[in-house]
Tab-separated table of C-alpha atoms in Angstrom:
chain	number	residue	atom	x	y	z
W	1	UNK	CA	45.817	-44.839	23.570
W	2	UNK	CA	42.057	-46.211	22.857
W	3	UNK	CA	41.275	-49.035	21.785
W	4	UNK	CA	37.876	-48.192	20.286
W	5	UNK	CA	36.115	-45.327	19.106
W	6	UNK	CA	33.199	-46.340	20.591
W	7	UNK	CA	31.101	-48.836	22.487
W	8	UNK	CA	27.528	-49.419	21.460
W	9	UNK	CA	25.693	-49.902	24.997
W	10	UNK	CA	23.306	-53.235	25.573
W	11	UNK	CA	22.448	-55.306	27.864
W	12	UNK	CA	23.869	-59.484	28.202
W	13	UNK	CA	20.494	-61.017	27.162
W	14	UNK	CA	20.940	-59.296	24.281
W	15	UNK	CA	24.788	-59.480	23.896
W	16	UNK	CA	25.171	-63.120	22.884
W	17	UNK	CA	21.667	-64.827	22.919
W	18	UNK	CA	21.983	-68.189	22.509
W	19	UNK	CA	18.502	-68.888	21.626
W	20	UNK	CA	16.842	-66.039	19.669
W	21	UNK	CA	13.008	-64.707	18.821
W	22	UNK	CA	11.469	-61.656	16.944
W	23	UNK	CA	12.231	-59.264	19.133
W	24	UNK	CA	15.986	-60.163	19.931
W	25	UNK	CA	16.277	-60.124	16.207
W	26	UNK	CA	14.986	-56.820	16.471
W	27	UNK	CA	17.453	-56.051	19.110
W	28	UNK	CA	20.233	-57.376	16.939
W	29	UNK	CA	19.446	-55.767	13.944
W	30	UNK	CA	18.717	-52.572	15.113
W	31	UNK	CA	22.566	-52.208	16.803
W	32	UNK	CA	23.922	-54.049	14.150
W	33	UNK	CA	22.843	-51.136	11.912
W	34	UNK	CA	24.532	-48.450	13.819
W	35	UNK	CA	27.589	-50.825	14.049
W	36	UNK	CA	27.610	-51.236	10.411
W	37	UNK	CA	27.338	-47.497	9.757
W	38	UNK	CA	30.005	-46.342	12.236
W	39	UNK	CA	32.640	-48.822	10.825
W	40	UNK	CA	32.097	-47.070	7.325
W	41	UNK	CA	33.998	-44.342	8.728
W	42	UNK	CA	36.930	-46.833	9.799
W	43	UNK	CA	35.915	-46.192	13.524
W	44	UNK	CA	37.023	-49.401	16.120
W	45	UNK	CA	33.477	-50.486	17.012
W	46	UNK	CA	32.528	-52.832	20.260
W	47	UNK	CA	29.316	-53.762	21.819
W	48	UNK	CA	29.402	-54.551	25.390
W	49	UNK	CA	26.587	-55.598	28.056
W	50	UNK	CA	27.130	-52.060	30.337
W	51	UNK	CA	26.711	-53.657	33.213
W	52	UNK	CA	30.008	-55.146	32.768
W	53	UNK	CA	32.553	-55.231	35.614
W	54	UNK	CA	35.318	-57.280	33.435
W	55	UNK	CA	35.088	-54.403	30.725
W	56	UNK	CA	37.562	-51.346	31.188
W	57	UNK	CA	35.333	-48.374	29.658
W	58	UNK	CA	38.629	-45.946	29.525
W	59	UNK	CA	39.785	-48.271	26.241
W	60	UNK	CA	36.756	-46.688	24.771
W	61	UNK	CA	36.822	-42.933	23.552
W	62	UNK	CA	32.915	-42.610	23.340
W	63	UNK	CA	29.759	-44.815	24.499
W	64	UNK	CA	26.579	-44.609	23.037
W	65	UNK	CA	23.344	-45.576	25.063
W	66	UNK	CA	21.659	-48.075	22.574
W	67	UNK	CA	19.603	-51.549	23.702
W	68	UNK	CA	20.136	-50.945	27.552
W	69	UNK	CA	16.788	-51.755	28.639
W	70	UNK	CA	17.396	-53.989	31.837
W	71	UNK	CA	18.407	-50.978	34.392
W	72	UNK	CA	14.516	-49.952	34.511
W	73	UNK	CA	14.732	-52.802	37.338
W	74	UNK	CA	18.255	-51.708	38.533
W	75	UNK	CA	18.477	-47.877	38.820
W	76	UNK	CA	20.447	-47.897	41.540
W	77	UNK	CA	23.284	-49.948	39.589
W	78	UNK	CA	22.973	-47.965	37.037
W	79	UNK	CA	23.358	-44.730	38.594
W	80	UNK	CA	26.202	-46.061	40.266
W	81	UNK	CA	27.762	-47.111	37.364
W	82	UNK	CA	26.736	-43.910	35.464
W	83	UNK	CA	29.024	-42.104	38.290
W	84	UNK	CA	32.022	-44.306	37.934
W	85	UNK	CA	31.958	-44.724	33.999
W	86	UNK	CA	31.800	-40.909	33.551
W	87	UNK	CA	34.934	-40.817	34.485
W	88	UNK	CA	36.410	-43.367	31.903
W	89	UNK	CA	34.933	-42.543	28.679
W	90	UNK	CA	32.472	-39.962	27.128
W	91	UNK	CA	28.441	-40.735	27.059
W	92	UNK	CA	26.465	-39.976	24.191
W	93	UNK	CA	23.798	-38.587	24.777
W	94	UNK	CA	26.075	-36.730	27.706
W	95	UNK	CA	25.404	-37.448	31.721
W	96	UNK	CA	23.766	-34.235	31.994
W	97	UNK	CA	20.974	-34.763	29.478
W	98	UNK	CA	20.421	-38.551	31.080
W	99	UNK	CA	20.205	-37.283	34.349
W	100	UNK	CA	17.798	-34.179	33.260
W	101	UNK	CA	15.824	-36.998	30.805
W	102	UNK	CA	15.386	-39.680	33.300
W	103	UNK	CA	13.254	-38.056	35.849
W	104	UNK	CA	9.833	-36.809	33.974
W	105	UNK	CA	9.731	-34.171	35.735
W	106	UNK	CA	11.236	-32.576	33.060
W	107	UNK	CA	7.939	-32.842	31.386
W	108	UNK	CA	6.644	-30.171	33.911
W	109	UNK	CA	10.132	-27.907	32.599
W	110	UNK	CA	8.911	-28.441	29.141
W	111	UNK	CA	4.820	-27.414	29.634
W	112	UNK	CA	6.107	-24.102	31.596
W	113	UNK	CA	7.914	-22.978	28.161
W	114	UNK	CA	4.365	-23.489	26.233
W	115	UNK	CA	4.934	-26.958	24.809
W	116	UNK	CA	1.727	-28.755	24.790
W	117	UNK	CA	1.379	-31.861	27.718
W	118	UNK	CA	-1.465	-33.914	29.249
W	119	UNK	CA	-2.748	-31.976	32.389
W	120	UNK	CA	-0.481	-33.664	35.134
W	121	UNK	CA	0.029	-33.467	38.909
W	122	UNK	CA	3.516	-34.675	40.311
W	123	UNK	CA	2.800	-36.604	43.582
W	124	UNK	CA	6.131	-36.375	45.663
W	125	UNK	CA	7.256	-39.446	48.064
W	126	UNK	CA	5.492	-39.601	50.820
W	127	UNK	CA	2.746	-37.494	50.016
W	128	UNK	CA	-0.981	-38.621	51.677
W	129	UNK	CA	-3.435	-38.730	49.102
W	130	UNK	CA	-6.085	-41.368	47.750
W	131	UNK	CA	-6.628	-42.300	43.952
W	132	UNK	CA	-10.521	-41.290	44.512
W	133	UNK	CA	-8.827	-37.717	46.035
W	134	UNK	CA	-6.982	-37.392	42.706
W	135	UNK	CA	-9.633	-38.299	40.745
W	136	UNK	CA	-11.756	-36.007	42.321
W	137	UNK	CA	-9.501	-33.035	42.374
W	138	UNK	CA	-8.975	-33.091	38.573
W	139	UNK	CA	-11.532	-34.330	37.651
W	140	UNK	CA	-10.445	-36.711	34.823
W	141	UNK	CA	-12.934	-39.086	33.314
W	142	UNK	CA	-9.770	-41.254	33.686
W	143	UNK	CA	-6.155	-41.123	34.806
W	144	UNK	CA	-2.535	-42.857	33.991
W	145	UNK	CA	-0.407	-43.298	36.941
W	146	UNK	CA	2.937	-44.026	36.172
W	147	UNK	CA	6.219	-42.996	38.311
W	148	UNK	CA	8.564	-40.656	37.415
W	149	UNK	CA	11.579	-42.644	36.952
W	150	UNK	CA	10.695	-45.433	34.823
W	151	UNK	CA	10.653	-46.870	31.490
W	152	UNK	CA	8.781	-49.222	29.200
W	153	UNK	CA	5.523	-48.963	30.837
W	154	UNK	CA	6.367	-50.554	34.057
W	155	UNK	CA	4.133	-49.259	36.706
W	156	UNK	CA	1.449	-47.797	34.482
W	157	UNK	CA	-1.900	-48.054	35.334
W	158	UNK	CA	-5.101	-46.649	33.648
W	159	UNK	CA	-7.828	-45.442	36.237
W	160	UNK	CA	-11.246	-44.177	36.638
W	161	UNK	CA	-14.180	-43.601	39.286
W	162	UNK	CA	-14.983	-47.479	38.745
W	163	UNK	CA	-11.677	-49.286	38.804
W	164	UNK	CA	-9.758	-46.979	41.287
W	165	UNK	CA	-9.915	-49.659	44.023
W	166	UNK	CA	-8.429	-52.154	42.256
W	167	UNK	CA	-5.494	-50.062	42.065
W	168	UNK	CA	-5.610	-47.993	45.408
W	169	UNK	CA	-3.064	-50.452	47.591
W	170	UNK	CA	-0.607	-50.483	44.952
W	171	UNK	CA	-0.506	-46.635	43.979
W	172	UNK	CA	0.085	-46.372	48.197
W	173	UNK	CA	2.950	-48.390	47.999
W	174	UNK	CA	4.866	-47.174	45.202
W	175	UNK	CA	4.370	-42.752	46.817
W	176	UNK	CA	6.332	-44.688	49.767
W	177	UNK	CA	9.304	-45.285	47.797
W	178	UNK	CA	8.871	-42.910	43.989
W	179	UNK	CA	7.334	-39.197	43.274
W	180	UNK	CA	3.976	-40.732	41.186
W	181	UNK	CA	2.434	-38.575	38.121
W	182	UNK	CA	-1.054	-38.396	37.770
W	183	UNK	CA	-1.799	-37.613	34.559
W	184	UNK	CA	-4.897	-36.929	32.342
W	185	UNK	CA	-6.282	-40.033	29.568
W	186	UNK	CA	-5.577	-38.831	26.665
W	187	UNK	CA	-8.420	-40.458	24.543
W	188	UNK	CA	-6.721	-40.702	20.973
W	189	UNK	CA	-3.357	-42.580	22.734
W	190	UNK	CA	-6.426	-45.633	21.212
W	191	UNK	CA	-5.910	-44.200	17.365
W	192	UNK	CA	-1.969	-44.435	18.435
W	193	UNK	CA	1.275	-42.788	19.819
W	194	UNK	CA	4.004	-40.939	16.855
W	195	UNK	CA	7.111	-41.447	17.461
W	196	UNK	CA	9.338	-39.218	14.939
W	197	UNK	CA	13.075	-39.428	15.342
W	198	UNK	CA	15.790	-36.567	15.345
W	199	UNK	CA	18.847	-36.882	14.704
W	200	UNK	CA	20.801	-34.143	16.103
W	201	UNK	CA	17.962	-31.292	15.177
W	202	UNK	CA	16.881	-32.762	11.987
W	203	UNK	CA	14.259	-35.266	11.615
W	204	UNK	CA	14.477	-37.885	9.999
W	205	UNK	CA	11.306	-40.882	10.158
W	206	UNK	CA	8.732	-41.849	12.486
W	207	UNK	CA	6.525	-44.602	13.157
W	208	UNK	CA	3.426	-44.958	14.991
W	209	UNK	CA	2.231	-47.412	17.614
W	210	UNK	CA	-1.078	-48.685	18.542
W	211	UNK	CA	-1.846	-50.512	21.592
W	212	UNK	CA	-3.498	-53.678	20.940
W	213	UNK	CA	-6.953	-54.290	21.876
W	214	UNK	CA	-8.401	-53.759	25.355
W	215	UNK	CA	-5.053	-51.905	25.998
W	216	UNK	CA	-3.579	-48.522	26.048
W	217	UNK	CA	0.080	-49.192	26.499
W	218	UNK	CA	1.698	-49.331	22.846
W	219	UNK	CA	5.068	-50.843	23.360
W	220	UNK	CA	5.400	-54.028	21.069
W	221	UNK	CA	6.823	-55.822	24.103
W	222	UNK	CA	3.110	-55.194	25.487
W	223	UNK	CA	1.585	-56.182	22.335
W	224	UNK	CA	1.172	-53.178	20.176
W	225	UNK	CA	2.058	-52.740	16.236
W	226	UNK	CA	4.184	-49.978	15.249
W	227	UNK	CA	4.241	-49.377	11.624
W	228	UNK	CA	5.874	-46.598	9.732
W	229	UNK	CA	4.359	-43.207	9.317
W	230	UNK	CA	4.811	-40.003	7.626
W	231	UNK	CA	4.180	-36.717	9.542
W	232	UNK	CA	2.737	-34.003	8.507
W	233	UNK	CA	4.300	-30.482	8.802
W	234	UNK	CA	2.481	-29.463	11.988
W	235	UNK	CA	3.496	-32.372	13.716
W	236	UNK	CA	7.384	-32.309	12.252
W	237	UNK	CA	7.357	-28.629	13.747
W	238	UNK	CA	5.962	-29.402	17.288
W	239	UNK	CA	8.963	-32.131	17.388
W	240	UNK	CA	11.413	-29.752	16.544
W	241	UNK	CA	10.140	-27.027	19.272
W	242	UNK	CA	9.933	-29.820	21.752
W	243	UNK	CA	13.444	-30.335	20.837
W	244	UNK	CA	13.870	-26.528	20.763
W	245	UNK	CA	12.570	-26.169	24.437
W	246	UNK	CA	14.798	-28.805	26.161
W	247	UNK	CA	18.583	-27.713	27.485
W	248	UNK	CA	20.588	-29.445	25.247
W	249	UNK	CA	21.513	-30.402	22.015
W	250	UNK	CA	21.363	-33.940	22.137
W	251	UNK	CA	22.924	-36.340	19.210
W	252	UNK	CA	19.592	-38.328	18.956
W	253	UNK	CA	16.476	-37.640	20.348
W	254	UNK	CA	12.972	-39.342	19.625
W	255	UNK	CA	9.499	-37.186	20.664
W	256	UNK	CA	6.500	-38.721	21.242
W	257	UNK	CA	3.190	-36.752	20.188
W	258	UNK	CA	-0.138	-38.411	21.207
W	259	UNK	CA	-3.232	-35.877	19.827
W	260	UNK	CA	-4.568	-34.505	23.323
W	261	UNK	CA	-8.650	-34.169	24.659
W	262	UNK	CA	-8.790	-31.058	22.086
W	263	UNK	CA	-6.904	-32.853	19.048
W	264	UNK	CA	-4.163	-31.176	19.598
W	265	UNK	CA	-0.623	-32.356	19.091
W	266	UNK	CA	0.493	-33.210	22.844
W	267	UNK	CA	3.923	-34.226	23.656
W	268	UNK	CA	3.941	-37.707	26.204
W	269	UNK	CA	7.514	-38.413	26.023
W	270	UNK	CA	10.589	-36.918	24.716
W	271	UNK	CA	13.128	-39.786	24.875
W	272	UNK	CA	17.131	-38.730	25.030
W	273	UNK	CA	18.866	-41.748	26.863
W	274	UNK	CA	18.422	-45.188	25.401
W	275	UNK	CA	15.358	-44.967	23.047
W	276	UNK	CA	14.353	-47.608	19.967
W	277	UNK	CA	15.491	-45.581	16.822
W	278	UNK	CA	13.986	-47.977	14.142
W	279	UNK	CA	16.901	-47.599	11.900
W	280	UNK	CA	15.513	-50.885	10.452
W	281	UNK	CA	13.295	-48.614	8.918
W	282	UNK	CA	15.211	-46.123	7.607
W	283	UNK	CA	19.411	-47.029	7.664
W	284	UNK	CA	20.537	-43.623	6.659
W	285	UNK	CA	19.075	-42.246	10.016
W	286	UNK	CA	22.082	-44.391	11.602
W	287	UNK	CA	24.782	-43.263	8.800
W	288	UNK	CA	23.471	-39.808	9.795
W	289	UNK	CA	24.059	-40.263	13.530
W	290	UNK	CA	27.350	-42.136	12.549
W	291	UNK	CA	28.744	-39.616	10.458
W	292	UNK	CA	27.762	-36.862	13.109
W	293	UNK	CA	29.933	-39.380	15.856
W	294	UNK	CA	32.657	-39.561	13.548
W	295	UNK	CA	32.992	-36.003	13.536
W	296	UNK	CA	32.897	-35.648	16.791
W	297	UNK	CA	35.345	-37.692	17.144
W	298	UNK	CA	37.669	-36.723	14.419
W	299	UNK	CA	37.197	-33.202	15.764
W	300	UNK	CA	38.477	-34.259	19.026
W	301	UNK	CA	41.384	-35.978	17.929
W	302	UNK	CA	42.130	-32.870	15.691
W	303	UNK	CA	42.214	-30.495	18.638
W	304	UNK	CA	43.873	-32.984	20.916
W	305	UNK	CA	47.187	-33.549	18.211
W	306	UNK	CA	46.852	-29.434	18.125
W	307	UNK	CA	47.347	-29.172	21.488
W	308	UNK	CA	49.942	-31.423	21.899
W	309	UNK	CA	52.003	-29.854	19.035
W	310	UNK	CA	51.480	-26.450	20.714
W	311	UNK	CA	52.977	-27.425	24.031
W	312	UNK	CA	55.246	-29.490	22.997
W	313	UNK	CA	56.397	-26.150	20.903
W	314	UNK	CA	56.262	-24.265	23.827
W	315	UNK	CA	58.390	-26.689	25.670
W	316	UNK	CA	61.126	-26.802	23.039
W	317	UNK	CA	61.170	-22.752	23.374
C-alpha cells in the first residue's frame, strides 16, 4: 500500500529554507504550483530533498524530477541513488530518458536525424589536444567549451584566438577526468536563448533569456532576465520535431532554440530531467502535466485491481 501518489523531487536548501531570497521564492513557488495542481485530483502529494537516506521512496508510487539542482556537483551520488531508487518507485521523466538526456552527446544523436545544432566536436577523456589546435581545426571566430555531463553552466567557457590561454590549463584538466564539447559561438545566444515548454507533445509557453551584459551565459542564477515570449510557428514546429527526433515520449520536456551563424533556428539544449518549467508563468501548464500524472496513475491502479480480480478468479476456479 502507498502512501503517496507522488513525490515532487528537490533538493534540502530548498526543502525548508529558513531564511529565504528571490530565487528560493522562485524555487518555492514554482513546486508549490505543481503541488497545488496534483492535489486537485485528490492525489497524496510530498516533497522530499532526494538525497534523502531517512526517506523510504517505495511509500511513493511515482517521483517527479523537479528543483534537484545540487547533484551537478554530486553525479556520482546521484547515479548511485538513481540505481537504488529505481527500484522503489517509478521516475518521471523514466531512468532511460535521464540517462539518454544527461550525457549531451545525445545532441550529436539528434543533428544525425537533420535537427539543426551548433557545429560541435566531442573531445573524449583523455584525448591530447590544445584549445589553439581546436580553434584552428574549426576554425571558429570563437568557441564554448563546456563538458558533457553538466548543468547550469558550470564549466562553460567562451574562447577565441586571443583569450585561449587564459583558459588552456583548465580545459587540460577537465579532458583528464570528462569527454569536453567544443562547440561553435553562436552569435545571436547575445539577442537571447527560447526556451518553449512541452508538455507531453504539446506546447504550451516559453520564455526567453538574455545574458546580462559582458556575458553569454543566460541563466538568472548568472545574472540574466528571462521574460515571457510568444513563438512564432516556425519556431513552435522546430520544438516539436526536436521532440519528434528524440527516443521517447517524455511527460515534460523544455527545448532550447538559440538562432544559429545563418539565423536559423538551432537547437542548444533539449532538457528532459529536472528543467525550470516557469509554471509561474502560465499555471495550467502544471494542471496539464498534473492531469496527464493523474492518469497515469489512475490507469495503473485500474489495470493493477484488473489483474488482481482476474487471478484471484482464476484461483477460485
Amino acid at each position: 500500500m502507498y502512501e503517496y501518489d507522488i513525490v515532487i523531487l528537490t533538493e534540502e536548501r530548498y526543502l525548508k529554507p529558513k531564511v529565504k531570497d528571490w530565487y528560493i521564492n522562485q524555487v518555492l513557488l514554482e513546486d508549490s504550483i505543481l503541488q497545488n495542481a496534483l492535489e486537485k485530483y485528490d492525489l497524496k502529494v510530498c516533497r522530499k530533498n532526494w538525497a534523502d537516506k531517512q526517506f523510504d521512496f517505495s511509500r511513493c508510487r511515482y517521483a517527479i524530477f523537479r528543483t534537484t539542482w545540487d547533484y551537478f556537483d554530486r553525479f556520482n551520488e546521484f547515479f548511485s541513488w538513481i540505481e537504488e531508487t529505481k527500484k522503489q518507485t517509478t521516475f518521471i521523466n523514466s531512468v532511460d530518458i535521464i540517462n539518454w538526456n544527461i550525457d549531451k552527446h545525445y545532441l550529436k544523436e539528434l543533428g544525425d536525424k537533420k535537427i539543426n545544432i551548433a557545429s560541435t566536436e566531442y573531445i573524449e577523456k583523455n584525448t591530447e589536444i590544445s584549445l589553439i589546435e581546436l580553434l584552428s581545426k574549426n576554425n571558429f571566430k570563437k568557441a564554448i567549451i563546456k563538458p558533457a555531463i553538466s548543468g547550469a553552466a558550470r564549466d562553460t567557457y567562451l574562447i577565441d584566438k586571443n583569450n585561449y590561454k587564459k583558459y588552456e590549463e583548465r580545459f587540460q584538466k577537465l579532458i583528464k577526468n570528462k569527454c569536453m564539447l567544443f562547440q561553435e559561438y553562436l552569435f545571436n545566444i547575445e539577442k537571447g536563448e527560447i526556451s518553449l515548454i512541452m508538455i507531453g507533445e504539446e506546447y504550451t509557453h516559453a520564455v526567453k533569456k538574455t545574458a546580462k551584459e559582458g556575458d553569454f551565459r543566460v541563466q538568472d542564477d548568472h545574472g540574466g532576465k528571462v521574460e515571457r515570449y510568444q513563438p512564432n510557428k516556425n519556431e513552435i514546429n522546430f520544438a516539436k520535431n526536436c521532440l519528434n527526433a528524440i527516443p521517447f515520449s517524455p511527460m515534460y520536456s523544455r527545448v532550447d532554440i538559440v538562432y544559429d551563424n545563418n539565423n536559423k533556428p538551432s537547437l542548444t539544449e533539449i532538457e528532459l530531467i529536472e528543467p525550470e518549467l516557469w509554471f509561474r508563468n502560465n499555471p495550467a501548464a502544471a494542471s496539464k502535466l498534473a492531469n496527464q500524472i493523474n492518469h497515469l496513475i489512475k490507469k495503473k491502479s485500474y489495470v493493477n485491481s484488473s489483474f488482481k480480480k482476474s487471478n484471484n478468479k482464476n484461483f477460485t476456479c
